[in-house]
XYZ file of C-alpha atoms in Angstrom:
691
model
C -13.825 13.816 32.491
C -12.497 11.372 29.924
C -11.491 7.831 30.776
C -8.187 7.004 29.160
C -5.162 4.904 29.756
C -3.100 6.494 32.476
C 0.563 6.366 33.202
C 2.320 3.068 32.572
C 1.781 0.654 35.402
C -1.007 2.689 37.000
C -3.574 0.023 37.957
C -6.434 2.499 37.997
C -5.980 3.330 34.353
C -7.182 0.039 32.921
C -5.255 -3.021 31.770
C -1.660 -2.393 30.902
C 0.809 -4.691 29.195
C 2.421 -5.447 32.534
C -0.912 -6.434 34.112
C -2.228 -8.242 31.073
C 0.929 -10.245 30.472
C 2.850 -10.958 27.302
C 0.441 -13.624 26.090
C -2.610 -11.475 26.731
C -1.147 -8.426 24.971
C -0.068 -10.450 21.937
C -3.347 -12.344 21.761
C -5.369 -9.171 22.161
C -3.618 -7.560 19.206
C -4.237 -10.648 17.100
C -7.944 -10.512 17.941
C -8.095 -6.868 16.803
C -6.381 -7.720 13.512
C -8.768 -10.652 12.951
C -11.803 -8.465 13.670
C -10.653 -5.827 11.164
C -9.936 -8.592 8.629
C -13.572 -9.710 8.876
C -14.731 -6.168 8.113
C -12.437 -6.013 5.089
C -13.753 -9.399 3.897
C -17.289 -8.081 4.119
C -16.275 -4.980 2.186
C -14.627 -7.146 -0.498
C -17.831 -7.858 -2.357
C -18.941 -6.605 -5.776
C -20.103 -2.992 -5.845
C -23.870 -2.692 -5.793
C -24.609 0.977 -5.083
C -27.613 2.156 -7.100
C -26.208 5.708 -6.947
C -22.790 4.812 -8.346
C -23.550 6.143 -11.826
C -24.417 9.679 -10.806
C -21.484 9.933 -8.392
C -19.102 8.882 -11.174
C -20.798 11.221 -13.643
C -20.447 14.183 -11.271
C -16.789 13.362 -10.638
C -16.111 12.890 -14.362
C -17.597 16.309 -15.023
C -15.085 17.861 -12.637
C -12.087 16.103 -14.184
C -13.329 16.986 -17.669
C -14.242 20.642 -17.136
C -12.782 21.623 -13.750
C -16.264 22.660 -12.603
C -18.269 21.150 -9.758
C -21.756 19.903 -10.521
C -24.321 21.904 -8.547
C -27.051 22.581 -11.108
C -29.238 20.863 -13.674
C -26.358 19.276 -15.648
C -27.648 15.772 -14.936
C -30.856 16.531 -13.035
C -34.208 16.927 -14.746
C -35.946 20.076 -13.504
C -39.298 21.312 -14.752
C -38.516 24.224 -17.108
C -41.248 26.200 -15.370
C -39.304 26.980 -12.194
C -42.361 28.752 -10.799
C -43.791 25.282 -10.152
C -40.874 24.431 -7.882
C -42.717 25.564 -4.772
C -46.235 24.919 -6.032
C -46.439 21.777 -3.873
C -45.110 21.495 -0.301
C -42.170 19.130 -0.103
C -41.189 19.582 -3.754
C -38.090 21.785 -3.417
C -35.274 19.633 -1.963
C -33.392 20.949 1.083
C -30.822 23.584 0.226
C -31.829 24.066 -3.426
C -32.213 27.613 -4.736
C -32.638 29.675 -7.911
C -29.625 31.900 -8.493
C -29.599 35.446 -9.870
C -29.332 34.112 -13.429
C -32.513 32.077 -12.968
C -30.650 28.741 -12.817
C -31.676 25.897 -10.526
C -28.830 25.005 -8.138
C -28.129 22.885 -5.065
C -25.186 22.451 -2.649
C -23.456 19.207 -3.615
C -22.446 17.808 -0.219
C -20.705 14.798 -1.803
C -18.482 16.569 -4.303
C -15.185 15.546 -2.664
C -16.137 11.869 -2.579
C -17.313 12.026 -6.181
C -13.977 13.447 -7.351
C -12.071 10.636 -5.617
C -14.448 7.938 -6.909
C -14.164 9.193 -10.469
C -10.368 9.321 -10.258
C -10.188 5.759 -8.925
C -12.524 4.509 -11.654
C -10.509 6.285 -14.341
C -7.261 4.792 -13.055
C -8.352 1.210 -12.426
C -12.022 0.684 -13.217
C -14.241 -1.393 -10.912
C -11.247 -3.174 -9.352
C -9.820 0.148 -8.168
C -13.174 1.030 -6.616
C -13.142 -2.297 -4.778
C -9.656 -1.633 -3.405
C -10.695 1.872 -2.386
C -13.718 0.536 -0.525
C -11.718 -2.139 1.296
C -9.046 0.389 2.272
C -11.610 2.826 3.661
C -13.215 0.060 5.727
C -9.843 -1.088 7.089
C -8.916 2.456 8.135
C -12.369 3.046 9.600
C -12.349 -0.064 11.811
C -8.724 0.561 12.843
C -9.858 3.975 14.090
C -12.748 2.354 15.970
C -10.282 -0.019 17.670
C -7.917 2.850 18.481
C -10.761 4.864 19.978
C -11.942 1.951 22.121
C -8.369 1.599 23.431
C -8.114 5.329 24.065
C -11.322 5.269 26.100
C -9.909 2.636 28.469
C -10.517 -0.747 26.882
C -7.831 -3.335 26.265
C -7.203 -4.969 22.890
C -9.787 -7.663 23.576
C -12.473 -5.082 24.297
C -11.463 -3.193 21.162
C -11.747 -6.384 19.073
C -15.219 -7.084 20.466
C -16.246 -3.524 19.628
C -14.940 -3.840 16.069
C -16.905 -7.061 15.499
C -20.105 -5.504 16.874
C -19.717 -2.377 14.744
C -18.964 -4.545 11.709
C -22.095 -6.633 12.242
C -24.270 -3.526 12.635
C -22.774 -1.437 9.825
C -21.574 -3.860 7.137
C -24.589 -3.133 4.963
C -23.215 0.381 4.464
C -19.748 -0.850 3.459
C -20.299 0.127 -0.142
C -18.930 2.680 -2.595
C -20.897 5.707 -1.482
C -19.857 9.118 -0.129
C -21.100 8.206 3.352
C -18.295 5.636 3.662
C -15.815 8.431 2.963
C -17.555 10.538 5.611
C -17.379 7.816 8.265
C -13.556 7.911 8.374
C -13.090 11.591 9.351
C -16.147 11.332 11.622
C -14.463 8.677 13.783
C -11.161 10.513 13.349
C -12.660 13.611 14.952
C -13.916 11.481 17.850
C -10.481 9.909 18.383
C -8.728 13.288 18.344
C -11.257 14.956 20.653
C -10.733 12.312 23.352
C -6.938 12.387 23.236
C -5.417 12.379 26.746
C -2.850 14.987 25.687
C -4.710 17.695 23.779
C -2.402 20.332 22.338
C -2.167 22.910 19.569
C -1.324 20.114 17.172
C -4.548 18.365 18.233
C -6.474 21.502 17.317
C -4.893 21.566 13.870
C -5.685 17.901 13.269
C -9.238 18.282 14.572
C -9.836 21.266 12.303
C -8.358 19.516 9.272
C -10.335 16.343 9.927
C -13.572 18.293 10.323
C -12.936 20.282 7.137
C -12.250 17.073 5.205
C -15.472 15.560 6.544
C -17.414 18.587 5.275
C -16.137 18.101 1.733
C -17.068 14.394 1.684
C -20.520 13.951 3.234
C -23.071 15.589 5.517
C -22.331 13.320 8.509
C -19.763 15.913 9.632
C -22.511 17.371 11.845
C -22.296 14.349 14.170
C -18.585 14.914 14.785
C -19.067 18.641 15.300
C -21.799 18.062 17.888
C -19.681 15.414 19.644
C -16.778 17.848 20.029
C -19.183 20.450 21.381
C -20.513 17.996 23.959
C -17.012 16.963 25.051
C -16.059 20.630 25.362
C -19.088 21.215 27.596
C -18.129 18.175 29.684
C -14.610 19.535 30.174
C -15.925 22.913 31.359
C -18.305 21.210 33.797
C -15.491 19.028 35.153
C -13.281 22.081 35.613
C -16.014 23.934 37.518
C -16.719 20.909 39.740
C -13.025 20.391 40.403
C -12.964 16.823 39.081
C -9.520 15.329 38.635
C -8.588 12.872 35.932
C -6.185 9.959 35.968
C -2.427 10.609 36.164
C -0.923 11.554 32.826
C -4.175 13.028 31.473
C -4.585 16.721 30.693
C -6.517 18.662 33.341
C -10.180 19.544 32.712
C -9.255 23.231 32.489
C -6.695 22.533 29.776
C -9.089 20.250 27.896
C -11.842 22.842 28.081
C -9.611 25.594 26.665
C -8.220 23.438 23.862
C -11.605 22.040 22.830
C -13.167 25.505 22.901
C -10.442 26.785 20.601
C -10.845 23.713 18.372
C -14.606 24.191 18.191
C -14.110 27.782 17.117
C -11.599 26.776 14.443
C -13.944 24.017 13.210
C -16.780 26.538 12.972
C -14.623 28.951 10.983
C -13.350 26.418 8.440
C -16.863 25.047 7.944
C -17.531 27.984 5.638
C -14.478 27.207 3.493
C -16.378 25.234 0.890
C -17.694 25.935 -2.617
C -21.148 26.956 -1.359
C -20.328 28.749 1.886
C -23.161 28.931 4.385
C -25.445 26.859 2.170
C -23.411 23.673 2.685
C -23.133 24.423 6.413
C -26.900 24.747 6.687
C -27.687 21.702 4.510
C -27.728 19.016 7.274
C -30.060 21.127 9.420
C -32.279 21.913 6.426
C -32.395 18.193 5.606
C -33.495 17.291 9.128
C -36.210 19.956 8.952
C -37.299 18.679 5.516
C -37.579 15.092 6.767
C -39.602 16.181 9.796
C -41.909 18.458 7.802
C -42.703 15.720 5.270
C -43.167 12.825 7.705
C -40.043 10.849 6.770
C -39.784 8.028 7.645
C -43.516 7.464 7.170
C -45.611 6.216 10.052
C -46.345 2.451 10.076
C -49.427 1.680 8.006
C -49.370 5.014 6.163
C -51.158 4.804 2.788
C -49.791 8.049 1.368
C -46.416 9.597 1.977
C -43.717 11.772 0.457
C -41.732 10.076 -2.352
C -38.641 10.012 -0.153
C -40.618 7.751 2.178
C -40.383 4.974 -0.438
C -36.568 4.909 -0.274
C -35.529 1.908 1.815
C -32.774 3.685 3.753
C -35.297 6.295 4.928
C -37.576 3.622 6.388
C -37.785 3.039 10.163
C -34.631 1.599 11.674
C -36.176 -1.705 12.757
C -38.466 -3.385 10.260
C -41.154 -5.894 11.088
C -39.796 -8.384 8.562
C -37.313 -11.098 9.441
C -34.230 -9.207 10.662
C -30.799 -9.796 9.202
C -27.554 -9.741 11.126
C -27.237 -5.953 10.963
C -30.684 -5.552 12.522
C -29.882 -8.008 15.315
C -26.506 -6.354 15.900
C -28.189 -2.946 16.044
C -30.282 -4.211 18.953
C -27.040 -5.322 20.577
C -25.614 -1.823 20.087
C -28.652 -0.289 21.776
C -28.480 -2.756 24.678
C -24.797 -1.919 25.112
C -25.736 1.747 25.099
C -28.329 1.202 27.827
C -25.764 -0.588 30.022
C -23.318 2.264 29.473
C -26.089 4.745 30.302
C -26.570 3.069 33.674
C -22.802 3.059 34.303
C -22.545 6.730 33.392
C -25.478 7.583 35.674
C -23.862 5.877 38.640
C -20.745 7.993 38.184
C -22.701 11.214 37.498
C -21.382 11.461 33.923
C -24.349 13.549 32.813
C -22.882 14.810 29.548
C -21.880 11.284 28.520
C -25.419 10.179 29.299
C -26.772 12.931 27.043
C -24.389 11.861 24.252
C -25.540 8.234 24.528
C -29.216 9.247 24.446
C -28.590 11.494 21.443
C -26.816 8.725 19.524
C -29.636 6.332 20.401
C -32.144 8.738 18.860
C -29.939 9.009 15.760
C -29.775 5.211 15.465
C -33.533 4.815 15.806
C -34.423 7.592 13.361
C -33.956 5.607 10.125
C -32.016 2.723 8.614
C -29.261 4.820 7.045
C -28.346 6.282 10.440
C -27.743 2.954 12.189
C -24.168 2.691 10.901
C -22.830 6.140 11.901
C -24.556 5.912 15.270
C -22.978 2.487 15.920
C -19.526 3.805 14.975
C -19.768 6.348 17.804
C -22.024 4.560 20.259
C -20.071 1.302 20.620
C -16.630 2.741 21.548
C -18.184 5.317 23.879
C -20.274 2.654 25.616
C -17.334 0.267 25.975
C -15.227 3.075 27.398
C -17.820 3.927 30.048
C -18.236 0.280 31.031
C -14.466 -0.259 31.256
C -14.158 2.886 33.337
C -16.845 1.671 35.727
C -15.186 -1.745 36.027
C -11.749 -0.228 36.652
C -13.203 1.799 39.510
C -14.763 -1.214 41.240
C -12.496 -4.190 40.555
C -9.547 -4.655 42.896
C -6.028 -5.133 41.573
C -5.887 -8.789 42.647
C -9.144 -9.625 40.919
C -7.988 -7.793 37.806
C -4.862 -9.935 37.649
C -6.915 -13.096 38.124
C -9.004 -12.156 35.128
C -6.017 -12.516 32.813
C -6.977 -16.067 31.893
C -10.594 -15.094 31.325
C -9.438 -12.274 29.053
C -7.233 -14.671 27.108
C -10.164 -17.056 26.743
C -12.315 -14.188 25.415
C -9.555 -13.215 22.972
C -9.339 -16.789 21.676
C -13.137 -16.822 21.347
C -13.095 -13.601 19.317
C -10.350 -14.964 17.068
C -12.390 -18.130 16.502
C -15.566 -16.141 15.772
C -13.678 -13.959 13.319
C -12.153 -17.002 11.601
C -15.491 -18.812 11.242
C -17.195 -15.647 10.047
C -14.446 -14.958 7.495
C -14.672 -18.497 6.096
C -18.457 -18.196 5.755
C -18.006 -14.888 3.906
C -15.450 -16.271 1.471
C -17.497 -19.403 0.757
C -20.774 -17.472 0.420
C -22.502 -19.296 3.297
C -22.910 -16.019 5.176
C -24.710 -14.359 2.275
C -26.904 -17.429 1.817
C -27.960 -17.207 5.440
C -28.597 -13.459 5.136
C -30.516 -13.862 1.878
C -28.342 -11.263 0.144
C -27.394 -11.555 -3.552
C -23.759 -10.788 -2.703
C -20.553 -12.795 -2.886
C -16.916 -12.476 -1.927
C -15.095 -10.732 -4.745
C -14.455 -7.448 -6.526
C -15.839 -5.548 -9.504
C -19.430 -4.575 -10.215
C -22.377 -6.632 -9.035
C -24.255 -7.548 -12.205
C -27.293 -8.291 -10.054
C -27.619 -4.723 -8.745
C -25.964 -2.843 -11.601
C -27.412 -3.831 -15.019
C -24.053 -4.000 -16.758
C -25.162 -6.389 -19.500
C -28.449 -4.551 -20.007
C -26.627 -1.255 -20.464
C -24.321 -2.848 -23.029
C -27.429 -3.965 -24.869
C -28.936 -0.459 -24.659
C -25.672 1.072 -25.904
C -26.116 -0.702 -29.259
C -29.712 0.432 -29.776
C -30.704 3.398 -31.998
C -29.760 6.639 -30.277
C -32.838 8.543 -31.437
C -35.035 6.545 -29.033
C -35.324 8.007 -25.549
C -34.911 5.702 -22.550
C -37.221 5.290 -19.572
C -35.987 3.486 -16.487
C -37.193 2.831 -12.979
C -35.958 5.157 -10.266
C -33.419 2.799 -8.681
C -31.790 1.921 -12.003
C -31.690 5.376 -13.583
C -28.238 6.336 -12.284
C -26.397 3.219 -13.417
C -28.322 2.783 -16.689
C -27.464 6.296 -17.798
C -23.805 6.136 -16.833
C -22.899 2.662 -18.018
C -24.803 2.885 -21.306
C -22.853 5.972 -22.343
C -20.726 6.126 -25.458
C -17.564 7.994 -24.573
C -18.631 11.296 -23.010
C -22.104 11.218 -24.549
C -24.873 10.279 -22.162
C -28.230 8.828 -22.924
C -30.929 11.421 -22.299
C -33.006 10.288 -19.353
C -35.661 12.135 -17.333
C -33.505 11.985 -14.189
C -30.082 10.890 -13.062
C -30.725 9.670 -9.531
C -29.698 12.212 -6.908
C -32.397 12.367 -4.272
C -31.031 15.532 -2.678
C -30.823 17.432 -5.962
C -34.072 17.341 -7.908
C -37.650 18.335 -7.058
C -39.261 15.273 -5.526
C -42.869 15.780 -6.558
C -42.370 16.884 -10.159
C -39.757 14.233 -11.025
C -39.397 11.360 -8.575
C -43.125 11.111 -7.883
C -43.842 11.153 -11.624
C -41.444 8.272 -12.191
C -42.995 6.316 -9.324
C -46.547 6.925 -10.568
C -45.668 5.792 -14.075
C -44.008 2.658 -12.729
C -46.780 1.781 -10.273
C -49.745 2.671 -12.486
C -53.062 3.961 -11.229
C -55.669 1.850 -9.402
C -58.051 0.055 -11.714
C -60.515 -2.824 -11.592
C -60.204 -5.075 -8.491
C -57.022 -3.315 -7.397
C -55.196 -4.055 -10.647
C -53.039 -1.148 -11.838
C -53.738 0.677 -15.096
C -50.595 1.705 -16.999
C -52.215 3.619 -19.878
C -50.711 6.883 -18.491
C -47.293 5.382 -19.270
C -48.269 4.849 -22.914
C -49.306 8.517 -23.194
C -46.055 9.563 -21.483
C -44.031 7.383 -23.883
C -45.660 8.997 -26.918
C -45.228 12.528 -25.538
C -41.521 12.026 -24.751
C -40.696 9.656 -27.618
C -39.766 6.808 -25.251
C -38.524 3.893 -27.298
C -36.658 1.849 -24.678
C -37.754 0.851 -21.167
C -35.221 -0.615 -18.727
C -37.187 -2.021 -15.783
C -36.086 -3.918 -12.711
C -38.238 -6.915 -11.861
C -39.628 -5.669 -8.572
C -43.367 -6.352 -8.213
C -44.698 -3.060 -9.641
C -42.234 -2.577 -12.524
C -42.844 -6.215 -13.472
C -46.538 -5.469 -13.859
C -45.638 -2.517 -16.086
C -43.467 -4.848 -18.183
C -46.333 -7.326 -18.574
C -48.644 -4.478 -19.595
C -46.202 -3.227 -22.240
C -45.667 -6.728 -23.628
C -49.455 -7.076 -23.906
C -49.548 -3.797 -25.867
C -47.038 -4.823 -28.490
C -43.700 -3.905 -26.952
C -40.837 -6.316 -27.667
C -38.839 -8.213 -25.062
C -35.285 -7.394 -26.063
C -33.069 -8.452 -23.149
C -33.183 -10.016 -19.687
C -30.331 -10.499 -17.200
C -32.189 -12.147 -14.329
C -33.309 -8.937 -12.632
C -33.628 -6.269 -15.340
C -35.650 -6.460 -18.521
C -35.218 -4.248 -21.599
C -38.373 -3.617 -23.643
C -38.596 -1.887 -27.025
C -41.627 -0.045 -28.359
C -43.604 -1.384 -31.331
C -41.705 -0.790 -34.549
C -38.298 -0.837 -32.834
C -37.165 -4.414 -33.354
C -34.608 -5.989 -31.009
C -31.250 -6.654 -32.666
C -30.767 -10.394 -32.784
C -34.469 -11.017 -32.343
C -36.767 -11.039 -29.288
C -36.131 -12.892 -26.047
C -37.110 -16.558 -26.305
C -37.079 -19.766 -24.294
C -33.686 -20.524 -25.834
C -32.412 -17.189 -24.497
C -33.590 -18.168 -21.019
C -31.775 -21.505 -21.237
C -28.592 -19.707 -22.311
C -28.943 -17.359 -19.317
C -29.463 -20.375 -17.061
C -26.179 -21.894 -18.211
C -24.315 -18.599 -17.760
C -25.551 -18.378 -14.171
C -24.649 -22.013 -13.500
C -21.093 -21.610 -14.738
C -20.367 -17.982 -13.851
C -21.789 -17.485 -10.356
C -20.209 -18.682 -7.126
C -23.710 -19.229 -5.696
C -25.669 -20.488 -8.739
C -28.686 -21.864 -6.850
C -29.320 -18.538 -5.133
C -29.176 -16.542 -8.376
C -31.213 -19.110 -10.287
C -33.903 -18.807 -7.643
C -33.906 -15.000 -7.946
C -33.992 -15.230 -11.750
C -36.971 -17.573 -11.600
C -38.817 -15.132 -9.303
C -38.259 -12.371 -11.877
C -39.534 -14.566 -14.714
C -42.625 -15.469 -12.719
C -43.340 -11.794 -12.059
C -42.977 -11.125 -15.784
C -45.789 -13.578 -16.466
C -43.611 -16.508 -17.577
C -44.441 -19.270 -15.060
C -43.303 -22.152 -17.266
C -39.896 -20.554 -17.890
C -39.667 -19.759 -14.180
C -40.329 -23.393 -13.334
C -37.494 -24.496 -15.635
C -35.100 -22.219 -13.756
C -36.434 -23.263 -10.336
C -35.839 -26.902 -11.275
C -32.266 -25.975 -12.155
C -31.902 -24.239 -8.772
C -32.970 -27.313 -6.795
C -30.731 -29.492 -8.961
C -27.817 -27.295 -7.896
C -28.905 -27.386 -4.236
C -31.430 -30.141 -3.371
C -31.838 -28.652 0.129
C -32.810 -25.181 -1.098
C -36.166 -24.951 0.670
C -37.206 -21.563 -0.682
C -36.734 -22.659 -4.304
C -38.764 -25.835 -3.632
C -41.517 -23.701 -2.100
C -41.625 -21.226 -4.978
C -41.646 -24.066 -7.518
C -44.470 -25.796 -5.674
C -46.567 -22.639 -5.463
C -46.049 -21.935 -9.161
C -47.091 -25.495 -10.057
C -50.116 -25.118 -7.786
C -51.224 -22.006 -9.679
C -50.790 -23.636 -13.050
C -52.425 -26.861 -11.882
C -55.515 -24.974 -10.788
C -55.744 -22.969 -14.007
C -55.186 -26.012 -16.234
C -57.067 -28.385 -13.903
C -54.085 -30.738 -14.085
C -53.893 -33.374 -11.350
C -50.303 -34.204 -12.367
C -49.190 -30.613 -11.748
C -50.989 -30.567 -8.395
C -49.319 -33.806 -7.305
C -45.919 -32.436 -8.294
C -46.718 -29.213 -6.446
C -47.456 -31.196 -3.283
C -44.159 -33.046 -3.559
C -42.254 -29.773 -3.985
C -43.969 -28.135 -1.013
C -43.225 -31.153 1.155
C -39.581 -30.994 0.074
C -39.547 -27.328 1.113
C -40.901 -28.230 4.554
C -38.444 -31.074 5.019
C -35.605 -28.682 4.064
C -36.629 -26.394 6.916
C -38.467 -23.780 4.840
C -41.839 -24.021 6.527
C -43.201 -20.489 6.324
C -46.865 -19.497 6.358
C -47.117 -19.301 2.557
C -45.774 -22.854 2.166
C -48.205 -24.232 4.728
C -51.102 -22.393 3.127
C -50.154 -23.726 -0.311
C -50.007 -27.298 1.036
C -53.531 -26.982 2.408
C -54.730 -25.608 -0.937
C -53.107 -28.517 -2.795
C -54.728 -31.054 -0.483
C -58.081 -29.348 -0.930
C -57.702 -29.304 -4.732
C -56.751 -33.006 -4.782
C -59.584 -34.053 -2.485
C -62.243 -35.926 -4.461
C -65.573 -34.115 -4.654
C -68.194 -35.195 -2.140
C -70.879 -37.482 -3.628
C -74.093 -35.659 -4.413
C -77.087 -36.691 -2.330
């Protein structure tokens, strides 16, 4: 049985325009529009997908040659294919060796890649930004439509859109999964239509087929249709009647059965046939067999376990808004579970439990689970309320509904203003901003321009997360830099490529836990590596310090990425100097909408690269921009404390104490700040007189 809006004026079918009143209907629609506008504002931020380069490269290959990428065109594979299965967990799910002895894989994202490449060719980064915002607007409009179709009024739909936005906004980026979300929710909307017909079957089949060509999340929609079909057959056998104006359970069961058969048939209409159909199941089996996500406290795990989106859904660190909203989604699901149990909606209960498991499985699954879980939960709760609230009480609640609509409009307005001004991203601690184009913080645009002008006979090494964008954006026309891998986690052997990159970047354990990076030097000689593009995460930063100690030249730095050149390969324009850092500081001050935030991040990178004095210059600039920036005060104080101890400088220690106190007074009073204050006080305490 499916709860929907019934015939006009039927009080049992949920709030109608007549019951809600003109003001309520108008205000409810405004609240929905405002909620969707917030989602679009969140999507209107610079593109920061680490995988953007390989998706564009795959799409470009299609437009250039007419052939889909499903082999080793851009993926490094060990020439000795016999080693592919020498280690468990090495062969990625779905990959195979064809009859010609070529390594191949089903490219589940090929449709999205073709569209992304076309948009980039037509309008560059701005076109990608418009595409992303449009997809998000359509996606949240479908969520609102589905919430309405399941029995909620416009106010309920607006609340659902805001909750989904809060839980899923982290995935509003230019990636194939965003393309897959739209047909996924489209399938859900069509499958719960109150008037299923032959046309509904055609639309369901088309929507499912489109989802298959865009991303592997099509399996969620397929399973949802199967569950709704089972529910319809159970309702027909139990003789349950639906609201007036809704198709009978028998009719729904027949139509959904036919639709499920058509969806199954068209699933095989793809470039790889059964292999693409089996890929989601093979992926789930691969994740389970290799312990992904890794158990808390695990010291060794599969390389995929180091990818952040494969980590457990709820981290122990300070949660951001999406984490808090995800808890809200689960609580809403529990309430709906209780409501469904009271009305013996056993299939709906199973669907809610299944989506809860999906949400809890890993971080990347929170967004698609929320897209389905929130409207379904709201529909069940509205259905339960409609069955228990009398008509008179429902009419009295008109004012309360209007008040809730005004509240949602106000929340959306405040949230939108904080997004546009950057206050929201400051609070979340994200290096994002309101705007379009490419995020130079996540995508090393300037570093790749620098690499593009270097000698082309020197091979490039890059960290795993940067490999896709470094290769693509440092190209010259159609010629790509030769790199060991072009990031595509699903495509290349994990243990003979990804694990090698991670080992080289992390080094091997050495004296007192310090890493030893001499294997990287041997690797660089063997593969003629002349250029290293490293992000300034903790481990790559240690590799950078090691290379600088062994004669490599510091060629370029953009605040997060550093470009190093091997001995004998001199940087054009000379090596990076203090003057270069000051020039970068001024560019950040004048070119960023949130200069203090980016100055703080730049200083952290410099400190990790072993340049504490330069880092302190940038931290001072950050607190000049924002005197209440507690984190920058804390980092500056801790850096001064370290230098004061090493140099035995009382002046540095006194300044460190002042900075740490400023951090505390600004509200940044974490454990590290408190510990540093105690260490400063201890270092400044005069020695006890000897007896």
